[in-house]
Amino acid sequence: EKGGYDHFMIKEINEQPHTIEDCLRGRLDAQSGRITMAGVENNIEQLKNAQRIVMIACGTSWHAGLVAEYIFEELCRIPVEVEYASEFRYRNPVINKGDVIIAISQSGETADTIVAIDKAKEQGAFIFGVVNVVGSSIARLSHAGAYTHAGPEIGVASTKAFTAQLAVLTMVALKIAIEKGTITHERYMQLLNELHAVPEKVKTLLERADEVKAIGLKYKDASDFLYLGRGYNFPVALEGALKLKEISYIHAEGYPAAEMKHGPIALVDEKLPVVFVATKDAYYEKVVSNIQEIKARKGQVIAVVTENDEVIPSMSNDMMYVPEADEIVAPMLSVIPLQLLSYYIGVAKGFDVDKPRNLAKSVTVE
Ligand code: F6R
């Protein structure tokens, strides 16, 4: 049932060209410029007139919400907040008429997210679910939604569900944006084509898994890692750090790259591996200067870079290459080497990567 792979985690990482494809299938028609999503179409007035969108989730799904915050604000010009379900539920959150809650969950059974939805519903919010497990509690509690169609995720660490969440959330944002008129038709068509090209690009980058494995073996004995990124790649840095903690039991922190000089830079010495998620985007030049700051303090720089980049590789100790892509879809690519890195380090250390200690696949207790 592991389809010839040693673990579910690596099987699921490798499934991503297909799972993203499955998620787009029947919805995205890049040629005609159509995205078909009944959950969005049937509620388009509610969605496009939202005064505010609040994303509610936990863990990896919360990271998908953070990427979506950047995407929705950019494309739809709607203010977005991203909340940890566990915090949202215990506060006295301000919910106004016309607010839309997007609840993101792989399992659809996460207790904190369920209670947060209940609370938002009581106060009159409209709930849109982005869920993987069909018929799960969160799917049933939502007023509308879109499934991620990533198939069963068995490995405890979430991998393919995350990229599918990003694909769905991007399509929802694009549909709202074109209806609202907050993006040009040209940009819309361009992004449809970018999305359409993602599965093939994921396939290409997975062919370089051995390069990531070699980096994993080189750094597996480090006691701490720092993950840095800016813009759309900032949540990817958080996700990379979470994967390393869960699978490799190595302490890791993710930070926005520019925030590092406000504290974490004190940690940098010649022993500290610093993973930069540094693909070519609007933030690129700024990230280059952040890398220089780390190099000046003798940190070991491991960079996730765009294939044709020559500048960052000349400054870094090790590279993980991803194909060129628009910054809106780039996280679906740049996260994958980080999933692989945690996998290879965990395996090299002899850990049970499919069932890390102390973790459960779905957290059905508060
Ligand atoms: C990380 C991980 C957890 C889940 C979190 C939310 O690899 O698996 O952080 O992402 O427990 O779970 P769902 O998405 O099922 O609500």
Coordinates of C-alpha atoms and ligand atoms in Angstrom, one line a residue:
E1 CA 0.0 0.0 0.0
K2 CA 3.0 2.2 0.2
G3 CA 3.3 1.8 -3.6
G4 CA 6.9 0.7 -3.5
Y5 CA 8.1 3.5 -1.2
D6 CA 9.7 3.0 2.2
H7 CA 7.3 5.3 3.9
F8 CA 3.9 7.0 3.4
M9 CA 5.5 10.4 3.8
I10 CA 7.8 10.0 0.8
K11 CA 5.0 8.4 -1.2
E12 CA 2.7 11.4 -0.4
I13 CA 5.4 13.9 -1.2
N14 CA 5.9 12.2 -4.6
E15 CA 2.2 12.1 -5.3
Q16 CA 2.0 15.9 -5.4
P17 CA 2.1 16.2 -9.2
H18 CA -1.0 14.1 -9.3
T19 CA -2.8 15.4 -6.3
I20 CA -2.4 19.0 -7.4
E21 CA -3.6 17.9 -10.9
D22 CA -6.6 16.2 -9.3
C23 CA -7.4 19.3 -7.4
L24 CA -7.3 21.4 -10.5
R25 CA -9.1 18.8 -12.7
G26 CA -12.6 19.7 -13.7
R27 CA -12.2 23.2 -12.2
L28 CA -9.5 25.0 -14.0
D29 CA -9.7 25.5 -17.7
A30 CA -6.7 27.6 -18.5
Q31 CA -7.6 27.8 -22.2
S32 CA -11.1 29.2 -21.9
G33 CA -10.2 31.1 -18.8
R34 CA -12.8 29.4 -16.6
I35 CA -12.7 28.2 -13.1
T36 CA -15.6 26.0 -12.1
M37 CA -16.3 25.9 -8.4
A38 CA -20.0 25.6 -7.3
G39 CA -19.2 26.5 -3.7
V40 CA -17.9 29.8 -4.9
E41 CA -20.4 30.5 -7.7
N42 CA -23.4 29.8 -5.5
N43 CA -22.2 32.3 -2.9
I44 CA -20.4 34.8 -5.0
E45 CA -22.2 37.9 -3.7
Q46 CA -21.4 36.9 -0.1
L47 CA -17.8 36.3 -1.0
K48 CA -17.0 39.2 -3.2
N49 CA -18.8 41.7 -0.8
A50 CA -17.0 40.4 2.3
Q51 CA -15.8 43.2 4.4
R52 CA -13.2 40.9 5.8
I53 CA -12.0 37.3 5.5
V54 CA -10.8 35.4 8.5
M55 CA -8.8 32.2 7.9
I56 CA -9.1 29.7 10.8
A57 CA -6.9 26.7 11.0
C58 CA -4.1 24.9 13.0
G59 CA -0.6 23.8 12.1
T60 CA 0.2 23.2 8.5
S61 CA -3.3 24.3 7.5
W62 CA -2.7 27.6 9.3
H63 CA 0.4 28.1 7.2
A64 CA -1.7 27.6 4.0
G65 CA -4.0 30.3 5.5
L66 CA -1.0 32.6 5.8
V67 CA 0.0 32.2 2.1
A68 CA -3.7 32.7 1.2
E69 CA -3.7 36.0 3.2
Y70 CA -1.1 37.4 0.9
I71 CA -2.9 36.0 -2.2
F72 CA -6.4 37.3 -1.3
E73 CA -5.2 40.7 -0.3
E74 CA -3.2 41.1 -3.5
L75 CA -5.8 39.7 -5.9
C76 CA -9.1 40.5 -4.2
R77 CA -8.2 43.6 -2.1
I78 CA -10.2 42.2 0.8
P79 CA -8.6 42.5 4.3
V80 CA -7.6 39.1 5.6
E81 CA -6.7 37.9 9.1
V82 CA -5.3 34.5 9.8
E83 CA -6.1 33.0 13.2
Y84 CA -5.0 30.0 15.1
A85 CA -8.3 28.2 15.8
S86 CA -7.3 27.6 19.4
E87 CA -6.8 31.3 20.0
F88 CA -9.8 32.5 18.1
R89 CA -12.2 30.3 20.0
Y90 CA -11.2 31.4 23.5
R91 CA -11.1 35.1 22.7
N92 CA -14.2 37.2 22.3
P93 CA -13.5 37.6 18.6
V94 CA -15.2 40.5 16.7
I95 CA -17.3 39.1 13.9
N96 CA -19.3 41.5 11.9
K97 CA -22.2 40.9 9.5
G98 CA -20.7 40.1 6.1
D99 CA -17.5 38.6 7.4
V100 CA -16.4 35.4 5.7
I101 CA -14.6 32.7 7.6
I102 CA -12.4 30.3 5.6
A103 CA -11.8 27.2 7.7
I104 CA -8.9 25.1 6.4
S105 CA -8.4 21.5 7.5
Q106 CA -7.0 18.3 6.1
S107 CA -8.9 16.0 8.4
G108 CA -12.0 18.1 8.9
E109 CA -11.9 16.8 12.5
T110 CA -9.6 19.1 14.3
A111 CA -11.4 20.0 17.6
D112 CA -10.1 23.5 17.9
T113 CA -11.1 24.4 14.4
I114 CA -14.6 22.8 14.8
V115 CA -15.3 24.9 18.0
A116 CA -14.0 28.1 16.3
I117 CA -16.4 27.5 13.4
D118 CA -19.3 27.0 15.9
K119 CA -18.5 30.2 17.6
A120 CA -18.2 32.2 14.3
K121 CA -21.5 30.7 13.1
E122 CA -23.3 31.7 16.3
Q123 CA -22.2 35.3 15.5
G124 CA -23.6 35.1 12.0
A125 CA -20.4 34.6 9.9
F126 CA -20.5 32.8 6.6
I127 CA -18.3 29.7 6.7
F128 CA -16.4 28.4 3.7
G129 CA -14.6 25.1 4.3
V130 CA -11.4 24.0 2.5
V131 CA -11.2 20.4 3.6
N132 CA -9.6 17.2 2.4
V133 CA -11.7 14.5 4.0
V134 CA -15.1 14.2 2.3
G135 CA -18.1 14.3 4.6
S136 CA -15.9 15.2 7.6
S137 CA -17.3 17.3 10.5
I138 CA -15.9 20.6 9.2
A139 CA -17.2 19.9 5.7
R140 CA -20.6 19.4 7.2
L141 CA -20.5 22.4 9.4
S142 CA -19.5 24.8 6.6
H143 CA -22.1 26.7 4.6
A144 CA -20.1 26.1 1.4
G145 CA -16.7 25.0 0.5
A146 CA -14.3 23.3 -1.8
Y147 CA -12.6 19.9 -1.3
T148 CA -8.9 19.6 -1.8
H149 CA -9.1 16.2 -3.4
A150 CA -5.6 15.2 -2.3
G151 CA -6.7 11.6 -1.4
P152 CA -6.0 10.0 1.9
E153 CA -3.0 11.4 3.8
I154 CA -1.6 8.7 6.0
G155 CA 1.7 10.1 7.1
V156 CA 1.2 12.2 10.2
A157 CA 3.1 15.1 8.8
S158 CA 1.0 17.0 6.3
T159 CA 2.5 17.3 2.8
K160 CA 0.2 16.8 -0.2
A161 CA -2.7 18.3 1.7
F162 CA -0.8 21.6 2.1
T163 CA -0.1 22.0 -1.7
A164 CA -3.7 21.1 -2.5
Q165 CA -5.0 23.6 0.0
L166 CA -2.9 26.3 -1.7
A167 CA -4.2 25.2 -5.1
V168 CA -7.8 25.5 -3.9
L169 CA -7.3 28.8 -2.1
T170 CA -5.6 30.3 -5.2
M171 CA -8.6 29.3 -7.4
V172 CA -11.1 30.7 -4.9
A173 CA -9.1 34.0 -4.8
L174 CA -8.9 34.2 -8.6
K175 CA -12.7 33.6 -9.0
I176 CA -13.5 36.3 -6.5
A177 CA -10.9 38.7 -8.0
I178 CA -12.2 38.4 -11.6
E179 CA -15.8 38.8 -10.4
K180 CA -14.9 41.9 -8.3
G181 CA -12.7 43.3 -11.1
T182 CA -9.7 43.7 -8.8
I183 CA -7.4 42.0 -11.3
T184 CA -7.1 42.5 -15.0
H185 CA -8.2 39.9 -17.4
E186 CA -4.6 39.6 -18.6
R187 CA -3.3 38.9 -15.1
Y188 CA -6.1 36.4 -14.5
M189 CA -5.3 34.5 -17.6
Q190 CA -1.6 34.5 -16.8
L191 CA -2.3 33.1 -13.3
L192 CA -4.5 30.4 -14.7
N193 CA -1.7 29.3 -16.9
E194 CA 0.7 29.4 -14.0
L195 CA -1.5 27.2 -11.9
H196 CA -2.0 24.8 -14.8
A197 CA 1.8 24.5 -15.1
V198 CA 2.4 23.7 -11.4
P199 CA 2.0 19.8 -11.5
E200 CA 4.6 19.5 -14.3
K201 CA 7.0 21.8 -12.4
V202 CA 6.5 19.7 -9.3
K203 CA 7.5 16.6 -11.2
T204 CA 10.6 18.3 -12.5
L205 CA 11.8 19.4 -9.0
L206 CA 11.1 16.0 -7.5
E207 CA 13.6 14.6 -10.0
R208 CA 16.3 16.5 -8.0
A209 CA 15.4 14.8 -4.7
D210 CA 18.9 13.2 -4.4
E211 CA 20.4 16.7 -4.2
V212 CA 18.2 17.4 -1.2
K213 CA 19.0 14.1 0.3
A214 CA 22.8 14.9 0.2
I215 CA 22.1 18.2 1.9
G216 CA 20.1 16.4 4.6
L217 CA 23.0 14.0 5.3
K218 CA 25.4 16.9 5.5
Y219 CA 23.4 18.8 8.1
K220 CA 21.6 16.1 10.0
D221 CA 23.6 16.5 13.2
A222 CA 22.9 20.2 13.6
S223 CA 21.0 21.0 16.8
D224 CA 19.1 24.0 15.4
F225 CA 18.0 25.4 12.1
L226 CA 16.7 28.8 11.1
Y227 CA 14.2 29.1 8.2
L228 CA 13.8 32.5 6.6
G229 CA 11.7 33.9 3.8
R230 CA 9.8 37.0 2.7
G231 CA 6.4 37.6 1.2
Y232 CA 4.7 34.5 -0.2
N233 CA 7.7 32.5 1.0
F234 CA 7.6 33.6 4.6
P235 CA 4.8 31.0 5.5
V236 CA 6.9 28.4 3.5
A237 CA 9.8 29.1 5.9
L238 CA 7.4 28.5 8.9
E239 CA 6.2 25.3 7.3
G240 CA 9.8 24.1 6.6
A241 CA 10.6 24.6 10.2
L242 CA 7.5 22.8 11.4
K243 CA 8.3 19.8 9.2
L244 CA 11.8 19.6 10.5
K245 CA 10.7 19.7 14.1
E246 CA 8.0 17.0 13.6
I247 CA 10.0 14.6 11.5
S248 CA 13.6 15.1 12.5
Y249 CA 13.2 16.3 16.1
I250 CA 15.6 19.1 15.4
H251 CA 14.8 22.5 16.9
A252 CA 13.9 24.9 14.1
E253 CA 12.4 28.3 13.8
G254 CA 10.9 30.1 10.9
Y255 CA 11.0 33.9 10.6
P256 CA 10.3 36.6 8.1
A257 CA 13.8 37.2 6.8
A258 CA 13.9 40.9 7.6
E259 CA 12.7 40.3 11.2
M260 CA 15.9 38.3 11.9
K261 CA 17.9 41.4 12.7
H262 CA 15.5 42.2 15.5
G263 CA 16.6 39.2 17.5
P264 CA 17.3 35.8 16.0
I265 CA 20.5 36.9 14.3
A266 CA 22.0 36.6 17.7
L267 CA 21.8 32.8 17.2
V268 CA 23.9 32.8 14.0
D269 CA 27.3 31.2 14.2
E270 CA 29.3 28.9 12.0
K271 CA 27.3 25.9 13.3
L272 CA 23.9 27.2 12.4
P273 CA 22.3 26.1 9.1
V274 CA 20.0 28.9 7.8
V275 CA 17.5 27.8 5.1
F276 CA 16.5 30.7 2.9
V277 CA 13.4 30.3 0.8
A278 CA 14.7 32.7 -1.9
T279 CA 13.0 32.1 -5.2
K280 CA 12.9 34.9 -7.8
D281 CA 10.0 37.3 -6.8
A282 CA 9.4 40.9 -5.9
Y283 CA 11.4 40.4 -2.7
Y284 CA 14.4 38.8 -4.3
E285 CA 16.9 41.7 -3.9
K286 CA 16.0 42.2 -0.2
V287 CA 16.5 38.5 0.4
V288 CA 20.0 38.7 -1.2
S289 CA 21.0 41.3 1.4
N290 CA 19.6 39.1 4.2
I291 CA 21.8 36.3 3.0
Q292 CA 24.8 38.6 3.0
E293 CA 24.0 39.4 6.7
I294 CA 24.0 35.7 7.6
K295 CA 27.2 35.0 5.6
A296 CA 28.9 37.9 7.4
R297 CA 28.2 36.1 10.6
K298 CA 29.5 32.8 9.2
G299 CA 26.1 31.0 9.1
Q300 CA 25.7 28.0 6.8
V301 CA 23.3 29.1 4.0
I302 CA 21.1 26.5 2.4
A303 CA 19.0 28.2 -0.3
V304 CA 15.8 27.2 -2.1
V305 CA 16.4 29.0 -5.4
T306 CA 15.0 29.4 -8.9
E307 CA 16.7 27.2 -11.4
N308 CA 18.3 30.0 -13.5
D309 CA 19.5 32.0 -10.5
E310 CA 23.3 32.6 -10.4
V311 CA 23.6 35.2 -7.7
I312 CA 22.3 33.4 -4.7
P313 CA 24.1 30.1 -5.5
S314 CA 27.4 32.1 -5.6
M315 CA 26.7 33.2 -2.0
S316 CA 25.3 30.0 -0.5
N317 CA 26.8 26.8 0.8
D318 CA 24.1 24.5 -0.6
M319 CA 21.2 24.9 -3.0
M320 CA 17.8 23.3 -3.6
Y321 CA 16.5 24.2 -7.1
V322 CA 12.9 24.8 -8.1
P323 CA 11.5 25.8 -11.5
E324 CA 10.7 29.4 -12.3
A325 CA 7.1 30.4 -11.4
D326 CA 5.0 33.4 -10.6
E327 CA 5.3 34.3 -7.0
I328 CA 1.6 33.6 -6.4
V329 CA 2.1 29.9 -7.1
A330 CA 5.7 29.6 -6.0
P331 CA 5.0 28.3 -2.5
M332 CA 3.5 25.1 -4.0
L333 CA 7.0 24.5 -5.4
S334 CA 9.3 25.9 -2.8
V335 CA 7.8 23.9 0.1
I336 CA 8.6 20.6 -1.5
P337 CA 12.4 20.6 -1.1
L338 CA 11.7 21.4 2.6
Q339 CA 9.3 18.5 3.0
L340 CA 12.1 16.3 1.4
L341 CA 14.8 17.7 3.6
S342 CA 12.9 16.9 6.8
Y343 CA 12.1 13.4 5.5
Y344 CA 15.7 12.6 4.6
I345 CA 17.1 13.9 7.9
G346 CA 14.4 12.0 9.9
V347 CA 15.2 8.7 8.0
A348 CA 18.9 9.2 8.4
K349 CA 18.4 9.6 12.1
G350 CA 16.4 6.4 12.2
F351 CA 13.1 8.0 13.3
D352 CA 9.6 6.7 12.5
V353 CA 8.8 9.5 10.0
D354 CA 5.3 8.3 9.4
K355 CA 4.4 8.3 13.0
P356 CA 6.5 10.9 14.8
R357 CA 6.5 10.6 18.6
N358 CA 3.8 12.5 20.5
L359 CA 1.8 13.4 17.4
A360 CA -1.6 12.2 16.1
K361 CA -2.9 12.5 12.6
S362 CA -6.0 14.4 13.6
V363 CA -6.1 16.3 16.9
T364 CA -9.6 15.7 18.1
V365 CA -9.0 16.9 21.6
E366 CA -8.6 20.6 22.7
Ligands
F6R1 C1 1.7 19.2 10.5 C2 0.4 18.6 10.9 C3 -0.5 19.4 11.9 C4 -1.8 19.6 11.2 C5 -2.8 20.3 12.2 C6 -4.1 20.6 11.5 O1 2.4 18.4 9.7 O2 0.1 17.6 10.5 O3 0.1 20.6 12.2 O4 -1.6 20.4 10.1 O5 -3.0 19.4 13.3 O6 -4.8 19.5 11.1 P1 -6.0 19.6 10.0 O7 -5.5 20.2 8.8 O8 -6.4 18.1 9.9 O9 -7.1 20.4 10.7

